[in-house]
């Protein structure tokens, strides 16, 4: 069965600092990979996705993620964090060639200090 | 872009009553919609997959008689929590699968969620 691990429950960074949120997955094949952001009381917004091809994926709001097959990882990065980036971040995986059965990680809460 | 709405955004009800939550794809047709439940400070758990014109597929442990799902049209799926109890209080989020043929196929677009509180 597939699973997603986000080892960091809570991360605090200063505004302007760089950010990396970790995501590891367990899957029989290379799955589809997603990063979503959720603000309090809101739904999920897609930041970026990886289906195939270039392993460095650019997303919205200055985020990027790198797929590393050898490490089964899909870490999210941002070179300079803004106060508005404070939110909950979820990594998710889905089976190849389908949007069904997304499995979500437990989430990482990001706090941004002024 | 693909927009999914949910109504209501929040609802408070008495124990024993039923509550209906609507999920609509506003600018695309969705043959498949998904219903998730999210407890405070936790991740999303898939409850069921809603297929237009057919019965929903429920995940293990989800009571289909308690959480009734109807996907009567290509733009609307409803979740009815029947005989609600305080333990049903949660944040319910729906998503819709992008239509085949578009560049966003294989994505799910999420609604803003519905906060249910059962007194």
Short mmCIF file of C-alpha atoms in Angstrom, two decimals:
data_model
loop_
_atom_site.label_atom_id
_atom_site.label_comp_id
_atom_site.label_asym_id
_atom_site.label_seq_id
_atom_site.Cartn_x
_atom_site.Cartn_y
_atom_site.Cartn_z
CA UNK A 1 0.00 0.00 0.00
CA UNK A 2 1.16 3.49 -0.73
CA UNK A 3 2.14 5.87 2.03
CA UNK A 4 3.46 9.38 2.39
CA UNK A 5 5.66 10.60 5.21
CA UNK A 6 6.19 14.21 6.12
CA UNK A 7 8.67 13.92 9.00
CA UNK A 8 8.41 17.52 10.14
CA UNK A 9 5.16 18.32 11.94
CA UNK A 10 6.04 21.95 12.49
CA UNK A 11 8.73 24.18 10.99
CA UNK A 12 9.54 27.76 11.96
CA UNK A 13 11.61 30.02 9.74
CA UNK A 14 12.34 33.71 9.63
CA UNK A 15 10.98 35.81 6.81
CA UNK A 16 13.49 35.89 3.98
CA UNK A 17 15.11 32.62 4.98
CA UNK A 18 15.13 29.58 2.75
CA UNK A 19 12.73 26.71 3.27
CA UNK A 20 12.73 22.99 2.63
CA UNK A 21 9.81 20.73 3.52
CA UNK A 22 10.48 17.03 3.34
CA UNK A 23 8.31 14.37 1.77
CA UNK A 24 9.05 10.69 1.37
CA UNK A 25 6.76 8.19 -0.25
CA UNK A 26 6.38 4.47 -0.51
CA UNK A 27 4.92 3.18 -3.75
CA UNK A 28 5.38 0.26 -6.10
CA UNK A 29 6.09 2.45 -9.09
CA UNK A 30 6.79 6.11 -9.65
CA UNK A 31 3.57 7.77 -8.59
CA UNK A 32 2.16 11.13 -9.45
CA UNK A 33 3.36 13.59 -6.79
CA UNK A 34 1.72 16.77 -5.55
CA UNK A 35 2.26 19.53 -3.04
CA UNK A 36 -0.76 21.41 -1.71
CA UNK A 37 -1.05 24.36 0.67
CA UNK A 38 -3.93 24.94 3.04
CA UNK A 39 -4.62 28.16 4.90
CA UNK A 40 -6.68 27.97 8.11
CA UNK A 41 -10.28 27.00 7.44
CA UNK A 42 -9.69 26.80 3.71
CA UNK A 43 -9.49 24.12 1.07
CA UNK A 44 -6.34 22.99 -0.67
CA UNK A 45 -4.46 24.87 -3.33
CA UNK A 46 -2.11 23.05 -5.67
CA UNK A 47 1.44 24.38 -5.53
CA UNK A 48 3.04 22.01 -8.02
CA UNK A 49 2.94 18.51 -9.39
CA UNK A 50 5.23 15.91 -10.90
CA UNK A 51 4.04 13.41 -13.45
CA UNK A 52 7.18 12.69 -15.48
CA UNK A 53 10.12 14.38 -17.20
CA UNK A 54 12.31 16.99 -15.58
CA UNK A 55 12.74 16.08 -11.94
CA UNK A 56 12.90 19.72 -10.82
CA UNK A 57 9.41 21.13 -10.90
CA UNK A 58 8.51 24.79 -10.66
CA UNK A 59 5.27 25.79 -9.04
CA UNK A 60 3.32 28.85 -8.03
CA UNK A 61 4.37 31.43 -5.44
CA UNK A 62 8.06 30.77 -6.04
CA UNK A 63 7.99 27.17 -4.84
CA UNK A 64 9.87 24.31 -6.46
CA UNK A 65 10.25 20.62 -5.73
CA UNK A 66 12.72 17.98 -6.76
CA UNK A 67 11.82 14.37 -7.39
CA UNK A 68 14.58 11.98 -6.37
CA UNK A 69 13.73 8.45 -7.33
CA UNK A 70 16.68 6.91 -5.47
CA UNK A 71 15.53 8.49 -2.23
CA UNK A 72 11.78 8.21 -2.86
CA UNK A 73 11.56 11.87 -2.00
CA UNK A 74 9.79 14.94 -3.31
CA UNK A 75 10.98 17.82 -1.14
CA UNK A 76 9.48 21.28 -1.46
CA UNK A 77 11.75 24.32 -1.46
CA UNK A 78 11.55 28.08 -1.55
CA UNK A 79 14.63 30.32 -1.54
CA UNK A 80 13.08 33.19 0.39
CA UNK A 81 9.99 32.76 2.55
CA UNK A 82 7.33 35.48 2.85
CA UNK A 83 5.08 35.97 5.86
CA UNK A 84 2.11 35.02 3.68
CA UNK A 85 3.58 31.54 3.21
CA UNK A 86 2.57 30.59 6.75
CA UNK A 87 0.14 27.70 6.29
CA UNK A 88 -0.17 23.92 6.35
CA UNK A 89 1.57 22.06 3.55
CA UNK A 90 0.57 18.62 2.36
CA UNK A 91 2.45 16.22 0.12
CA UNK A 92 0.29 13.73 -1.77
CA UNK A 93 0.80 10.80 -4.10
CA UNK A 94 -1.48 9.19 -6.61
CA UNK A 95 -1.21 6.20 -8.89
CA UNK A 96 0.40 6.76 -12.28
CA UNK A 97 -1.97 7.86 -15.05
CA UNK A 98 -4.81 8.53 -12.66
CA UNK A 99 -6.07 11.19 -10.28
CA UNK A 100 -7.78 8.60 -8.18
CA UNK A 101 -6.92 7.60 -4.66
CA UNK A 102 -4.70 10.43 -3.59
CA UNK A 103 -2.87 9.62 -0.39
CA UNK A 104 -1.89 12.58 1.73
CA UNK A 105 0.94 13.02 4.17
CA UNK A 106 0.21 14.21 7.67
CA UNK A 107 1.14 17.77 6.81
CA UNK A 108 3.76 20.28 7.91
CA UNK A 109 2.71 23.47 9.67
CA UNK A 110 4.89 26.40 8.62
CA UNK A 111 5.31 29.40 10.91
CA UNK A 112 7.08 32.47 9.57
CA UNK A 113 8.72 34.84 12.03
CA UNK A 114 8.95 38.55 11.17
CA UNK B 1 -9.05 27.63 -14.15
CA UNK B 2 -11.08 24.83 -12.68
CA UNK B 3 -13.17 26.02 -9.76
CA UNK B 4 -14.95 23.86 -7.22
CA UNK B 5 -17.41 25.31 -4.75
CA UNK B 6 -18.97 23.90 -1.61
CA UNK B 7 -22.13 24.93 0.18
CA UNK B 8 -22.53 25.65 2.97
CA UNK B 9 -19.12 26.80 4.14
CA UNK B 10 -20.12 26.06 7.71
CA UNK B 11 -23.12 24.50 9.42
CA UNK B 12 -24.19 23.88 12.99
CA UNK B 13 -26.86 21.30 13.65
CA UNK B 14 -28.44 19.41 16.51
CA UNK B 15 -27.60 15.80 17.21
CA UNK B 16 -29.89 13.44 15.31
CA UNK B 17 -30.56 15.72 12.37
CA UNK B 18 -29.29 15.29 8.82
CA UNK B 19 -27.08 17.72 6.97
CA UNK B 20 -26.50 17.99 3.23
CA UNK B 21 -23.30 19.41 1.77
CA UNK B 22 -23.09 20.32 -1.91
CA UNK B 23 -20.01 20.19 -4.09
CA UNK B 24 -20.14 21.85 -7.50
CA UNK B 25 -17.66 22.08 -10.36
CA UNK B 26 -18.36 25.56 -11.69
CA UNK B 27 -16.60 25.64 -15.04
CA UNK B 28 -16.03 22.03 -15.99
CA UNK B 29 -17.82 18.71 -15.95
CA UNK B 30 -16.61 16.21 -13.43
CA UNK B 31 -17.49 12.56 -13.84
CA UNK B 32 -15.61 11.81 -10.64
CA UNK B 33 -15.66 13.70 -7.38
CA UNK B 34 -14.08 12.80 -4.08
CA UNK B 35 -15.11 13.45 -0.50
CA UNK B 36 -12.51 13.88 2.24
CA UNK B 37 -12.73 14.38 5.97
CA UNK B 38 -10.19 16.34 7.95
CA UNK B 39 -9.95 16.42 11.73
CA UNK B 40 -8.23 19.38 13.42
CA UNK B 41 -4.47 19.39 12.91
CA UNK B 42 -4.68 16.23 10.83
CA UNK B 43 -4.45 15.25 7.22
CA UNK B 44 -7.20 14.57 4.73
CA UNK B 45 -8.72 11.12 4.74
CA UNK B 46 -10.56 9.94 1.67
CA UNK B 47 -14.11 8.93 2.53
CA UNK B 48 -15.55 8.01 -0.82
CA UNK B 49 -15.33 8.39 -4.56
CA UNK B 50 -18.44 9.74 -6.22
CA UNK B 51 -19.11 8.72 -9.81
CA UNK B 52 -21.77 10.44 -11.89
CA UNK B 53 -24.71 8.19 -12.55
CA UNK B 54 -23.54 5.32 -10.38
CA UNK B 55 -23.08 4.36 -6.77
CA UNK B 56 -20.29 5.87 -4.76
CA UNK B 57 -17.31 3.80 -3.73
CA UNK B 58 -16.62 4.05 -0.02
CA UNK B 59 -13.31 3.60 1.73
CA UNK B 60 -12.92 0.94 4.34
CA UNK B 61 -14.43 1.97 7.65
CA UNK B 62 -16.75 4.62 6.21
CA UNK B 63 -20.44 3.89 6.84
CA UNK B 64 -22.25 4.30 3.55
CA UNK B 65 -25.64 4.45 5.26
CA UNK B 66 -24.48 7.32 7.40
CA UNK B 67 -22.67 9.29 4.72
CA UNK B 68 -24.97 9.28 1.71
CA UNK B 69 -23.40 10.42 -1.53
CA UNK B 70 -25.32 11.36 -4.65
CA UNK B 71 -23.71 12.43 -7.92
CA UNK B 72 -26.76 13.16 -10.00
CA UNK B 73 -25.16 15.44 -12.56
CA UNK B 74 -21.77 16.16 -14.06
CA UNK B 75 -21.39 19.29 -11.95
CA UNK B 76 -22.92 18.35 -8.60
CA UNK B 77 -22.21 15.83 -5.89
CA UNK B 78 -23.86 15.89 -2.48
CA UNK B 79 -22.84 14.40 0.84
CA UNK B 80 -25.59 13.90 3.40
CA UNK B 81 -24.58 13.17 6.96
CA UNK B 82 -27.57 11.32 8.37
CA UNK B 83 -28.50 11.30 12.05
CA UNK B 84 -25.47 13.39 12.84
CA UNK B 85 -23.69 13.04 16.17
CA UNK B 86 -21.00 15.17 17.81
CA UNK B 87 -18.29 12.76 16.64
CA UNK B 88 -19.26 13.62 13.05
CA UNK B 89 -18.09 17.18 13.62
CA UNK B 90 -15.28 17.75 11.18
CA UNK B 91 -14.08 19.65 8.13
CA UNK B 92 -15.41 18.04 4.96
CA UNK B 93 -13.64 18.77 1.68
CA UNK B 94 -14.65 17.70 -1.79
CA UNK B 95 -12.58 17.58 -4.93
CA UNK B 96 -13.34 17.06 -8.58
CA UNK B 97 -11.22 15.30 -11.13
CA UNK B 98 -10.28 17.38 -14.14
CA UNK B 99 -11.92 16.24 -17.37
CA UNK B 100 -10.08 13.98 -19.77
CA UNK B 101 -8.30 15.72 -22.60
CA UNK B 102 -7.32 18.87 -20.78
CA UNK B 103 -3.81 19.76 -19.64
CA UNK B 104 -4.91 19.34 -16.04
CA UNK B 105 -6.14 15.80 -16.45
CA UNK B 106 -4.93 13.65 -13.57
CA UNK B 107 -5.39 16.50 -11.14
CA UNK B 108 -7.98 16.97 -8.47
CA UNK B 109 -9.38 20.43 -7.83
CA UNK B 110 -10.45 21.04 -4.26
CA UNK B 111 -13.40 22.90 -2.83
CA UNK B 112 -12.99 25.33 0.08
CA UNK B 113 -14.41 22.88 2.60
CA UNK B 114 -17.42 22.76 4.91
CA UNK B 115 -17.09 23.00 8.67
CA UNK B 116 -19.71 20.81 10.35
CA UNK B 117 -20.40 21.19 14.06
CA UNK B 118 -22.91 18.85 15.67
CA UNK B 119 -24.20 19.94 19.06
#
